[in-house]
PDB file of C-alpha atoms in Angstrom:
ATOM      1  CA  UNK A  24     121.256  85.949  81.621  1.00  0.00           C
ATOM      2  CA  UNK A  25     124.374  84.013  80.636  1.00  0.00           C
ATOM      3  CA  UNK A  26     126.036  87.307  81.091  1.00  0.00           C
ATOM      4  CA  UNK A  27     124.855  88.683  83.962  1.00  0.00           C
ATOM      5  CA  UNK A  28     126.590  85.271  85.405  1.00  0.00           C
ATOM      6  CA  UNK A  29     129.872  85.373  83.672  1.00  0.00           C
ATOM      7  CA  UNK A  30     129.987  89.047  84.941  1.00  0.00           C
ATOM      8  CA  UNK A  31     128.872  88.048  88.234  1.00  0.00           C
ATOM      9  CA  UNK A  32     131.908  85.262  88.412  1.00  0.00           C
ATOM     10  CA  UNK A  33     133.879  87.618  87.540  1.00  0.00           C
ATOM     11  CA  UNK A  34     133.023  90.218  90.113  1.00  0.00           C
ATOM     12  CA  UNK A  35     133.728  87.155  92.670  1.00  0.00           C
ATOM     13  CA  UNK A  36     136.832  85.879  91.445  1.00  0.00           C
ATOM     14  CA  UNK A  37     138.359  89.912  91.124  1.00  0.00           C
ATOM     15  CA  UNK A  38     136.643  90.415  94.869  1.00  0.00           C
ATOM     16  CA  UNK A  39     138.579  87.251  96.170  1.00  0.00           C
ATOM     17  CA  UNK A  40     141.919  88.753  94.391  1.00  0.00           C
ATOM     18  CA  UNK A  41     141.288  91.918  95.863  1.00  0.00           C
ATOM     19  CA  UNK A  42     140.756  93.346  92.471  1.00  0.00           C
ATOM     20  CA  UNK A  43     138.820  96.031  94.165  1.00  0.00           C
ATOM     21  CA  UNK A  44     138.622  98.959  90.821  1.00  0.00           C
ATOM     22  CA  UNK A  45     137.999  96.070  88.379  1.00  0.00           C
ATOM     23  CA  UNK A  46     135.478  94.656  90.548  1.00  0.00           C
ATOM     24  CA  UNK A  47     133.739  97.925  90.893  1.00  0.00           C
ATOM     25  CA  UNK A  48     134.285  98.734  86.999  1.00  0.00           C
ATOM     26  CA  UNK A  49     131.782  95.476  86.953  1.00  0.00           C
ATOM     27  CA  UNK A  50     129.351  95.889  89.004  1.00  0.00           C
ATOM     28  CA  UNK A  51     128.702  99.735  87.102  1.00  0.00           C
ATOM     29  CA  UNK A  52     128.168  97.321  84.044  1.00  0.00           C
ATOM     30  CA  UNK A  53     125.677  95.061  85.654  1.00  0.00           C
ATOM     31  CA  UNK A  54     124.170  98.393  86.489  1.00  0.00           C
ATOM     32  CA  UNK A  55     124.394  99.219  83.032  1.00  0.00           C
ATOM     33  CA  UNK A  56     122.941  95.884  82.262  1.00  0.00           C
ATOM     34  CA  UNK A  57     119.886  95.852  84.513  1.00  0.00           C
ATOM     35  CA  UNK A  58     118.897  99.629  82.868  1.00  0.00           C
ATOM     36  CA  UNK A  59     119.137  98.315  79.396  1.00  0.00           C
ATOM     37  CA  UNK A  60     117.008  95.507  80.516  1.00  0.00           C
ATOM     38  CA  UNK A  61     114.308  97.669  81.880  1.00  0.00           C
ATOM     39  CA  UNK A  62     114.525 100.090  78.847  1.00  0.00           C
ATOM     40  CA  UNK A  63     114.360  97.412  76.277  1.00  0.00           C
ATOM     41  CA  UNK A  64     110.623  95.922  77.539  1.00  0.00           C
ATOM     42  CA  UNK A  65     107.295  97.327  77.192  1.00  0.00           C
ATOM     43  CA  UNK A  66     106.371  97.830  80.853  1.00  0.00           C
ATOM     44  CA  UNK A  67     102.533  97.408  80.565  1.00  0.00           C
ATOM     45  CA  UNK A  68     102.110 100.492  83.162  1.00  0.00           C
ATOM     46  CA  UNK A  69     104.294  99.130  85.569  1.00  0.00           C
ATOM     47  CA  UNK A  70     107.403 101.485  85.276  1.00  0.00           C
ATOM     48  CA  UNK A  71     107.053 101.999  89.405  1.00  0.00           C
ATOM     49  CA  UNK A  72     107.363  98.231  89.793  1.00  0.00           C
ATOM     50  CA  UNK A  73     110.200  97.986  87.293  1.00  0.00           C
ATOM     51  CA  UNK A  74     112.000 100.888  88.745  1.00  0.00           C
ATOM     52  CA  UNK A  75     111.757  99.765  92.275  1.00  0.00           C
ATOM     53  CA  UNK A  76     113.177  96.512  91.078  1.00  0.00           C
ATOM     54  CA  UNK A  77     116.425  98.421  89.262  1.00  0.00           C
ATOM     55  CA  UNK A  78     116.462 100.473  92.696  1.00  0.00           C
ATOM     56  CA  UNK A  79     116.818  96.970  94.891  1.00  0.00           C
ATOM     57  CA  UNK A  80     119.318  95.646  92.284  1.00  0.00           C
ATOM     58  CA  UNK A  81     121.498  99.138  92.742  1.00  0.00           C
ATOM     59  CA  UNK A  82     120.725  98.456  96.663  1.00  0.00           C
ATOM     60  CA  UNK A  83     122.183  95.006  96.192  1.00  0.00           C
ATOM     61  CA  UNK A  84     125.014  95.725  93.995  1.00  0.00           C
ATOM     62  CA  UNK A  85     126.188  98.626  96.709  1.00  0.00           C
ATOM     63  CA  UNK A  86     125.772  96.385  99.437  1.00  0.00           C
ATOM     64  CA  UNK A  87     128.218  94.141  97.971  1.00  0.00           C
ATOM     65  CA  UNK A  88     130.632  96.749  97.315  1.00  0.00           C
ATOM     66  CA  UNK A  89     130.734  97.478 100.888  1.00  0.00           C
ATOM     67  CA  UNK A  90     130.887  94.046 102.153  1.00  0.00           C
ATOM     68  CA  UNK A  91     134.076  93.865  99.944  1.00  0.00           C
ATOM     69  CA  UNK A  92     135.394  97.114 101.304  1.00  0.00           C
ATOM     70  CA  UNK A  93     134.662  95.762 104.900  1.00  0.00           C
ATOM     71  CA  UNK A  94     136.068  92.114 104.430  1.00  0.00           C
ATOM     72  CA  UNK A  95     139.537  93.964 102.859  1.00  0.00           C
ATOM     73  CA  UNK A  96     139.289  96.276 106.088  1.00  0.00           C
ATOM     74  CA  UNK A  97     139.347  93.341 108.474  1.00  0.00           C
ATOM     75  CA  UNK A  98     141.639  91.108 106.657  1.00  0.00           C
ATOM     76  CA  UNK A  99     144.371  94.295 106.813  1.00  0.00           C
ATOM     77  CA  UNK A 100     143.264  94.430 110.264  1.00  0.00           C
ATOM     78  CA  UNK A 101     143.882  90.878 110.962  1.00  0.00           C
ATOM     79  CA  UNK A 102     147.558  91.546 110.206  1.00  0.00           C
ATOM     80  CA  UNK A 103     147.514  94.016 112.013  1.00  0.00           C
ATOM     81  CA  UNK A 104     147.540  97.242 109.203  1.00  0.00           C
ATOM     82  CA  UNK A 105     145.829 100.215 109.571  1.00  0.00           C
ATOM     83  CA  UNK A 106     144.191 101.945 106.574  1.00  0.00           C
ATOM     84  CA  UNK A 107     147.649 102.896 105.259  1.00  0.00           C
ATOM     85  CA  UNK A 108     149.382  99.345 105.702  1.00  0.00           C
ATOM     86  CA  UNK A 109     150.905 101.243 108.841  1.00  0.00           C
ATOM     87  CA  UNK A 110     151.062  99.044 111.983  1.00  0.00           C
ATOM     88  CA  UNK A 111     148.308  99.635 114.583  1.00  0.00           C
ATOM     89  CA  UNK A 112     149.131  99.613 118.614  1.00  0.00           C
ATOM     90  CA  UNK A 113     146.768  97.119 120.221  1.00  0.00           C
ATOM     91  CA  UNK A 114     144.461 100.112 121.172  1.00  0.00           C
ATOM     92  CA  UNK A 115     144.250 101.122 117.969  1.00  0.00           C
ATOM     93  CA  UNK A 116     143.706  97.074 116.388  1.00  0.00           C
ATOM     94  CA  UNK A 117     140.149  97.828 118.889  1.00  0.00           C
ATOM     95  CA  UNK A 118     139.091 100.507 117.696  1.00  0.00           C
ATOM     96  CA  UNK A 119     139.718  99.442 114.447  1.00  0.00           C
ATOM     97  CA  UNK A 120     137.386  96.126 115.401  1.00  0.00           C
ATOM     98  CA  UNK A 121     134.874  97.962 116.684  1.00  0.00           C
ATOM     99  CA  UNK A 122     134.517 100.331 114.199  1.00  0.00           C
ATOM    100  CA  UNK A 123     134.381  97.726 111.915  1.00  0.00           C
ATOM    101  CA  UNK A 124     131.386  95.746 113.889  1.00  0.00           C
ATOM    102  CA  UNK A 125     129.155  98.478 113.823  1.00  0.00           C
ATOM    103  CA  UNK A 126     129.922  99.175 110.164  1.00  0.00           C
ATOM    104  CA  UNK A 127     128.849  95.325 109.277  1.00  0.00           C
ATOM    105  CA  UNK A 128     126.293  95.032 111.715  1.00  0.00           C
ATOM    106  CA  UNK A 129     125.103  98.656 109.640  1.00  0.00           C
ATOM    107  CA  UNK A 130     125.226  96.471 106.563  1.00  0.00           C
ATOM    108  CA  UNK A 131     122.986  93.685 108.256  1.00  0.00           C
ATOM    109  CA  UNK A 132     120.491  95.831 108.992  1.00  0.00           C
ATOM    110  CA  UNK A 133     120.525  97.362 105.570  1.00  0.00           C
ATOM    111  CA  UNK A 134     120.275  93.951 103.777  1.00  0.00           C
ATOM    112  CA  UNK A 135     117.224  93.039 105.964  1.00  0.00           C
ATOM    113  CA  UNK A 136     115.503  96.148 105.569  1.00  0.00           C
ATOM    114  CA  UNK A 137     116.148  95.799 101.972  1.00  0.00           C
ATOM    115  CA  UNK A 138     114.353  92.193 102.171  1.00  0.00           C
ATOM    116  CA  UNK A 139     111.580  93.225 103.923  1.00  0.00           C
ATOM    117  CA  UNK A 140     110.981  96.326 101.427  1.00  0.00           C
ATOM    118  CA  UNK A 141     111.248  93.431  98.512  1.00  0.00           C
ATOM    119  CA  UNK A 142     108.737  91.273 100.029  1.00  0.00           C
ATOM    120  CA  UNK A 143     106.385  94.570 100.283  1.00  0.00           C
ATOM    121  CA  UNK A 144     107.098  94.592  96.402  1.00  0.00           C
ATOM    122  CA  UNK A 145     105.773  90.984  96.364  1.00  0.00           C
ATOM    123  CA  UNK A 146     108.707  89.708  95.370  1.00  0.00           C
ATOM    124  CA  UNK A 147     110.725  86.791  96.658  1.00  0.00           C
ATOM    125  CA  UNK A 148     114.274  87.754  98.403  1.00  0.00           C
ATOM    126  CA  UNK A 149     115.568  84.229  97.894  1.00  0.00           C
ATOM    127  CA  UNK A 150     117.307  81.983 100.591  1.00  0.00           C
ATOM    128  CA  UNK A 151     120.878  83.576  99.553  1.00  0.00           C
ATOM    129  CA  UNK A 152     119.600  87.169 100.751  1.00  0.00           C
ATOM    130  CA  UNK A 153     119.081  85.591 104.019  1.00  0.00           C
ATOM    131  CA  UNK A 154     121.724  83.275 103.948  1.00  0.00           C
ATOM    132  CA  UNK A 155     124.324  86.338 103.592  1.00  0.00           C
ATOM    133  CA  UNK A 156     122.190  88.592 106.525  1.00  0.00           C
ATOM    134  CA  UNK A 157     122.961  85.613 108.999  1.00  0.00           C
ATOM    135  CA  UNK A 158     126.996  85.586 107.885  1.00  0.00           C
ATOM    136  CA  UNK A 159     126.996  88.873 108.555  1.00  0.00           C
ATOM    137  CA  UNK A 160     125.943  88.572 111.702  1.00  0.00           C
ATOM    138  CA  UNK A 161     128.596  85.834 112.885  1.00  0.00           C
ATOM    139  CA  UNK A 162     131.332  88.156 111.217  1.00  0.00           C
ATOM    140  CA  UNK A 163     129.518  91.102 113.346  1.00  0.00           C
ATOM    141  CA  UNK A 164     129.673  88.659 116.490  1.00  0.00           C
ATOM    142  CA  UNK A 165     133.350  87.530 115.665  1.00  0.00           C
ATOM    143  CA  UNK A 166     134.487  91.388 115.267  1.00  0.00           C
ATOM    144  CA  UNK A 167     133.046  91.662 118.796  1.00  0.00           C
ATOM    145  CA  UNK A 168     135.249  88.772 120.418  1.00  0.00           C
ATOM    146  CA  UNK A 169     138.059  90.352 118.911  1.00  0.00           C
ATOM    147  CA  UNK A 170     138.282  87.963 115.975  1.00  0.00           C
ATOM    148  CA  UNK A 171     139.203  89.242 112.437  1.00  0.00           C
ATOM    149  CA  UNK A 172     140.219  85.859 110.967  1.00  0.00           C
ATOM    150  CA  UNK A 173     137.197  83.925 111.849  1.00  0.00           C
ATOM    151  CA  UNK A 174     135.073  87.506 111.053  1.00  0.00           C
ATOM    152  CA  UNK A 175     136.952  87.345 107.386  1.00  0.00           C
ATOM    153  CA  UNK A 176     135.827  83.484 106.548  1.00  0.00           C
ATOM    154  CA  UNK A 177     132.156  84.736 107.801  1.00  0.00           C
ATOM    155  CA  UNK A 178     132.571  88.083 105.375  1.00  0.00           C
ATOM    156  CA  UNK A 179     133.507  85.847 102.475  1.00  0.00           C
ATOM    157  CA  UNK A 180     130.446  83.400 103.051  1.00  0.00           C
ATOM    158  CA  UNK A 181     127.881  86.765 102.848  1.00  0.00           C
ATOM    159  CA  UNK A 182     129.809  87.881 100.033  1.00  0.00           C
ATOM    160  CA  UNK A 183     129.116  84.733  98.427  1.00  0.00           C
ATOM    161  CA  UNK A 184     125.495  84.484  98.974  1.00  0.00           C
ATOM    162  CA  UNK A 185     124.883  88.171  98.305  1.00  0.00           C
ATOM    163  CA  UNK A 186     126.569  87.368  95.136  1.00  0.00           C
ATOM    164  CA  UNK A 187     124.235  84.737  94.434  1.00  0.00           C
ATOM    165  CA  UNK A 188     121.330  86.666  95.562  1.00  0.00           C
ATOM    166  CA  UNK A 189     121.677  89.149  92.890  1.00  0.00           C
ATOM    167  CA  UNK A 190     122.320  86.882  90.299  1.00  0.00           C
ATOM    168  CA  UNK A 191     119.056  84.810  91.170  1.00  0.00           C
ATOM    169  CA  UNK A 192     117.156  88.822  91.303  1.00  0.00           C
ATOM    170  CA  UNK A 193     118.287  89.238  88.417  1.00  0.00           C
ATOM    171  CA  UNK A 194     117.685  86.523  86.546  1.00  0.00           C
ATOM    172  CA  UNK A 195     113.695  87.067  88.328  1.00  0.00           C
ATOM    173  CA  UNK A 196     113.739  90.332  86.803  1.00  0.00           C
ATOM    174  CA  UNK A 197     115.319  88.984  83.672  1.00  0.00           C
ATOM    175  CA  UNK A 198     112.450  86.671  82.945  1.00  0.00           C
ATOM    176  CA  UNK A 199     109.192  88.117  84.643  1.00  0.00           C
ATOM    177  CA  UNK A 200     110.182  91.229  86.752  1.00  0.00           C
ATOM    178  CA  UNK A 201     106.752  92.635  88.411  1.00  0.00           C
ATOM    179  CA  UNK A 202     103.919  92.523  86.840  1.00  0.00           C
ATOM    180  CA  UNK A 203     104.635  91.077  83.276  1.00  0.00           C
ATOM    181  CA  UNK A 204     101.967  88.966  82.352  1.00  0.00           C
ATOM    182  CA  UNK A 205     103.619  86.493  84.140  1.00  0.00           C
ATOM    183  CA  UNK A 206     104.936  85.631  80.302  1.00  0.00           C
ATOM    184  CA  UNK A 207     108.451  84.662  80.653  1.00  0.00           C
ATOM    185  CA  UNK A 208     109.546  84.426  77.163  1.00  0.00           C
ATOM    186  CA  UNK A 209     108.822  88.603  76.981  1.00  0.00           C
ATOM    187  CA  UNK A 210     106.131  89.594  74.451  1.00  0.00           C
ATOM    188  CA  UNK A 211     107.211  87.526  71.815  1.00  0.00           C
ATOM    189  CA  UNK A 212     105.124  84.252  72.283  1.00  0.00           C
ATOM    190  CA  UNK A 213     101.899  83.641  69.825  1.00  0.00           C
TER     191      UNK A 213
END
């Protein structure tokens, strides 16, 4: 799990630089990671629950992705770039700001639809998970009023706490995941 944390950090520190492909070229290896994780325990007849878990960690791991696409869109916006680094007319900055409100307030629903299908699971979507829906939706709101700055400081925050809500997953599925015995130190102990 000491991994899956330095890798973590280190998607967050190349998402704050903007890092985008290295970023990305992480999160495939904490893919990577999670599958050799499931592979490498005996899953007493529980595959389902194990590979619903992998699914919600894939979820997760895309969801951040696109919250880093989106808080890159609006912080070009907020200079006033288009896609291209081209400067947008003030009709254009709306459109831009309202496409970009119904593409985060997309990604709220997403994250809280992913939640609710955890807690079906029986699992526990931690704090974070919620922390980051509710950041979303003041970025959402902000993008509304026209906003970008404020909407970028509220796109960092769910970042952050959709960071930390995988990491705290995955560490859950690291140790127990559904339905091991509830023995945490895998099938090793006398």
């Amino acid at each position: 799990s000491q991994d899956l944390e330095r890798m973590l950090d280190q998607i967050e520190d190349l998402a704050k630089n903007g890092a985008r492909d290295a970023a990305r070229q992480l999160l495939s290896e904490l893919q990577n990671m999670l599958e050799n994780l499931q592979a490498g325990r005996p899953m007493q007849g529980d595959q389902q629950a194990g590979n619903q878990m992998m699914q919600s960690m894939n979820e997760l791991a895309d969801m951040i992705r696109r919250q880093q696409q989106l808080m890159d869109e609006t912080h070009r916006a907020q200079r006033g770039h288009g896609q291209n680094g081209e400067p947008m007319s003030p009709e254009e900055m709306a459109e831009a700001l309202r496409r970009l409100q119904q593409e985060q307030q997309g990604l709220e629903q997403a994250l809280q639809e992913l939640m609710d299908q955890m807690e079906g699971m029986g699992m526990q979507p931690n704090g974070k998970l919620g922390q980051a829906g509710e950041a979303m939706g003041r970025a959402t709101g902000a993008l509304g009023e026209g906003q970008p700055g404020q909407a970028v400081g509220e796109q960092g925050e769910a970042l952050e706490a959709l960071r930390q809500g995988a990491q705290a997953m995955a560490q859950q599925f690291a140790n127990q995941g559904p339905g091991y015995n509830g023995n945490p130190g895998g099938q090793h102990m006398p």
